[in-house]
Amino acid sequence: AYLLLVIGLILSIRLLKFHVKRLNPYALFFLFCLLIQVILGILVLVYSVNNIPVFLGVLHQSGALLLLSSVVLLNWKITT
């Protein structure tokens, strides 16, 4: 998880730093999804004393799907 966070932050910062205007909204969406996923992952770990709350588990899995979708969208926009 930490490696994904570091690589995602580096990718987002580089895309925003080079002022590629057409990629800025997609890079920000990817960064937003990544940060939401990290926060949800931390909440799942904090609140899982004996078992994982179903609500947080479902949110975390939904966040993973959203993060994957944002990566696919960003990759598509970079290559076209």
JSON list of C-alpha atoms in Angstrom, two decimals:
[
{"chain": "A", "resi": 1, "resn": "ALA", "atom": "CA", "xyz": [0.00, 0.00, 0.00]},
{"chain": "A", "resi": 2, "resn": "TYR", "atom": "CA", "xyz": [2.82, 2.41, 0.81]},
{"chain": "A", "resi": 3, "resn": "LEU", "atom": "CA", "xyz": [4.54, 1.65, -2.50]},
{"chain": "A", "resi": 4, "resn": "LEU", "atom": "CA", "xyz": [1.32, 2.35, -4.40]},
{"chain": "A", "resi": 5, "resn": "LEU", "atom": "CA", "xyz": [0.91, 5.63, -2.53]},
{"chain": "A", "resi": 6, "resn": "VAL", "atom": "CA", "xyz": [4.47, 6.77, -3.26]},
{"chain": "A", "resi": 7, "resn": "ILE", "atom": "CA", "xyz": [4.32, 5.81, -6.95]},
{"chain": "A", "resi": 8, "resn": "GLY", "atom": "CA", "xyz": [0.88, 7.39, -7.33]},
{"chain": "A", "resi": 9, "resn": "LEU", "atom": "CA", "xyz": [2.00, 10.63, -5.70]},
{"chain": "A", "resi": 10, "resn": "ILE", "atom": "CA", "xyz": [5.11, 10.79, -7.88]},
{"chain": "A", "resi": 11, "resn": "LEU", "atom": "CA", "xyz": [3.04, 10.17, -11.02]},
{"chain": "A", "resi": 12, "resn": "SER", "atom": "CA", "xyz": [0.44, 12.79, -10.11]},
{"chain": "A", "resi": 13, "resn": "ILE", "atom": "CA", "xyz": [3.00, 15.41, -9.15]},
{"chain": "A", "resi": 14, "resn": "ARG", "atom": "CA", "xyz": [4.97, 14.86, -12.34]},
{"chain": "A", "resi": 15, "resn": "LEU", "atom": "CA", "xyz": [1.85, 15.14, -14.48]},
{"chain": "A", "resi": 16, "resn": "LEU", "atom": "CA", "xyz": [0.76, 18.32, -12.72]},
{"chain": "A", "resi": 17, "resn": "LYS", "atom": "CA", "xyz": [4.29, 19.77, -12.67]},
{"chain": "A", "resi": 18, "resn": "PHE", "atom": "CA", "xyz": [4.85, 19.50, -16.42]},
{"chain": "A", "resi": 19, "resn": "HIS", "atom": "CA", "xyz": [1.67, 21.53, -17.01]},
{"chain": "A", "resi": 20, "resn": "VAL", "atom": "CA", "xyz": [0.06, 19.10, -19.40]},
{"chain": "A", "resi": 21, "resn": "LYS", "atom": "CA", "xyz": [-3.28, 20.91, -19.34]},
{"chain": "A", "resi": 22, "resn": "ARG", "atom": "CA", "xyz": [-5.31, 18.13, -20.94]},
{"chain": "A", "resi": 23, "resn": "LEU", "atom": "CA", "xyz": [-4.19, 15.63, -18.27]},
{"chain": "A", "resi": 24, "resn": "ASN", "atom": "CA", "xyz": [-4.68, 17.83, -15.20]},
{"chain": "A", "resi": 25, "resn": "PRO", "atom": "CA", "xyz": [-8.30, 16.81, -14.45]},
{"chain": "A", "resi": 26, "resn": "TYR", "atom": "CA", "xyz": [-7.47, 13.13, -14.86]},
{"chain": "A", "resi": 27, "resn": "ALA", "atom": "CA", "xyz": [-4.34, 13.38, -12.71]},
{"chain": "A", "resi": 28, "resn": "LEU", "atom": "CA", "xyz": [-6.34, 15.15, -9.99]},
{"chain": "A", "resi": 29, "resn": "PHE", "atom": "CA", "xyz": [-9.09, 12.51, -10.19]},
{"chain": "A", "resi": 30, "resn": "PHE", "atom": "CA", "xyz": [-6.47, 9.77, -9.84]},
{"chain": "A", "resi": 31, "resn": "LEU", "atom": "CA", "xyz": [-4.88, 11.56, -6.87]},
{"chain": "A", "resi": 32, "resn": "PHE", "atom": "CA", "xyz": [-8.29, 12.00, -5.23]},
{"chain": "A", "resi": 33, "resn": "CYS", "atom": "CA", "xyz": [-9.13, 8.31, -5.69]},
{"chain": "A", "resi": 34, "resn": "LEU", "atom": "CA", "xyz": [-5.73, 7.29, -4.34]},
{"chain": "A", "resi": 35, "resn": "LEU", "atom": "CA", "xyz": [-6.06, 9.41, -1.22]},
{"chain": "A", "resi": 36, "resn": "ILE", "atom": "CA", "xyz": [-9.61, 8.19, -0.58]},
{"chain": "A", "resi": 37, "resn": "GLN", "atom": "CA", "xyz": [-8.41, 4.59, -0.92]},
{"chain": "A", "resi": 38, "resn": "VAL", "atom": "CA", "xyz": [-5.56, 5.17, 1.54]},
{"chain": "A", "resi": 39, "resn": "ILE", "atom": "CA", "xyz": [-7.90, 6.79, 4.07]},
{"chain": "A", "resi": 40, "resn": "LEU", "atom": "CA", "xyz": [-10.41, 3.95, 3.72]},
{"chain": "A", "resi": 41, "resn": "GLY", "atom": "CA", "xyz": [-7.62, 1.40, 4.17]},
{"chain": "A", "resi": 42, "resn": "ILE", "atom": "CA", "xyz": [-6.46, 3.07, 7.36]},
{"chain": "A", "resi": 43, "resn": "LEU", "atom": "CA", "xyz": [-10.03, 3.21, 8.67]},
{"chain": "A", "resi": 44, "resn": "VAL", "atom": "CA", "xyz": [-10.51, -0.50, 7.95]},
{"chain": "A", "resi": 45, "resn": "LEU", "atom": "CA", "xyz": [-7.36, -1.31, 9.93]},
{"chain": "A", "resi": 46, "resn": "VAL", "atom": "CA", "xyz": [-8.29, 0.97, 12.82]},
{"chain": "A", "resi": 47, "resn": "TYR", "atom": "CA", "xyz": [-11.82, -0.34, 13.21]},
{"chain": "A", "resi": 48, "resn": "SER", "atom": "CA", "xyz": [-11.07, -4.03, 12.66]},
{"chain": "A", "resi": 49, "resn": "VAL", "atom": "CA", "xyz": [-10.40, -5.13, 16.22]},
{"chain": "A", "resi": 50, "resn": "ASN", "atom": "CA", "xyz": [-11.98, -8.57, 16.02]},
{"chain": "A", "resi": 51, "resn": "ASN", "atom": "CA", "xyz": [-13.66, -8.34, 12.63]},
{"chain": "A", "resi": 52, "resn": "ILE", "atom": "CA", "xyz": [-13.87, -5.91, 9.74]},
{"chain": "A", "resi": 53, "resn": "PRO", "atom": "CA", "xyz": [-17.05, -3.83, 9.63]},
{"chain": "A", "resi": 54, "resn": "VAL", "atom": "CA", "xyz": [-18.94, -4.77, 6.46]},
{"chain": "A", "resi": 55, "resn": "PHE", "atom": "CA", "xyz": [-19.67, -1.16, 5.60]},
{"chain": "A", "resi": 56, "resn": "LEU", "atom": "CA", "xyz": [-15.98, -0.17, 5.63]},
{"chain": "A", "resi": 57, "resn": "GLY", "atom": "CA", "xyz": [-14.99, -3.33, 3.76]},
{"chain": "A", "resi": 58, "resn": "VAL", "atom": "CA", "xyz": [-17.48, -2.60, 0.99]},
{"chain": "A", "resi": 59, "resn": "LEU", "atom": "CA", "xyz": [-16.37, 1.03, 0.80]},
{"chain": "A", "resi": 60, "resn": "HIS", "atom": "CA", "xyz": [-12.74, -0.04, 0.60]},
{"chain": "A", "resi": 61, "resn": "GLN", "atom": "CA", "xyz": [-13.48, -2.49, -2.24]},
{"chain": "A", "resi": 62, "resn": "SER", "atom": "CA", "xyz": [-15.54, 0.15, -4.05]},
{"chain": "A", "resi": 63, "resn": "GLY", "atom": "CA", "xyz": [-12.66, 2.57, -3.66]},
{"chain": "A", "resi": 64, "resn": "ALA", "atom": "CA", "xyz": [-10.33, -0.01, -5.21]},
{"chain": "A", "resi": 65, "resn": "LEU", "atom": "CA", "xyz": [-12.66, -0.29, -8.20]},
{"chain": "A", "resi": 66, "resn": "LEU", "atom": "CA", "xyz": [-12.76, 3.49, -8.54]},
{"chain": "A", "resi": 67, "resn": "LEU", "atom": "CA", "xyz": [-8.97, 3.71, -8.26]},
{"chain": "A", "resi": 68, "resn": "LEU", "atom": "CA", "xyz": [-8.52, 1.04, -10.94]},
{"chain": "A", "resi": 69, "resn": "SER", "atom": "CA", "xyz": [-10.96, 2.88, -13.20]},
{"chain": "A", "resi": 70, "resn": "SER", "atom": "CA", "xyz": [-9.08, 6.15, -12.73]},
{"chain": "A", "resi": 71, "resn": "VAL", "atom": "CA", "xyz": [-5.78, 4.45, -13.61]},
{"chain": "A", "resi": 72, "resn": "VAL", "atom": "CA", "xyz": [-7.29, 2.98, -16.79]},
{"chain": "A", "resi": 73, "resn": "LEU", "atom": "CA", "xyz": [-8.77, 6.38, -17.72]},
{"chain": "A", "resi": 74, "resn": "LEU", "atom": "CA", "xyz": [-5.48, 8.18, -17.07]},
{"chain": "A", "resi": 75, "resn": "ASN", "atom": "CA", "xyz": [-3.55, 5.60, -19.10]},
{"chain": "A", "resi": 76, "resn": "TRP", "atom": "CA", "xyz": [-6.01, 5.98, -21.98]},
{"chain": "A", "resi": 77, "resn": "LYS", "atom": "CA", "xyz": [-5.69, 9.77, -21.92]},
{"chain": "A", "resi": 78, "resn": "ILE", "atom": "CA", "xyz": [-1.88, 9.62, -21.80]},
{"chain": "A", "resi": 79, "resn": "THR", "atom": "CA", "xyz": [-1.65, 7.27, -24.79]},
{"chain": "A", "resi": 80, "resn": "THR", "atom": "CA", "xyz": [-4.15, 9.13, -26.99]}
]
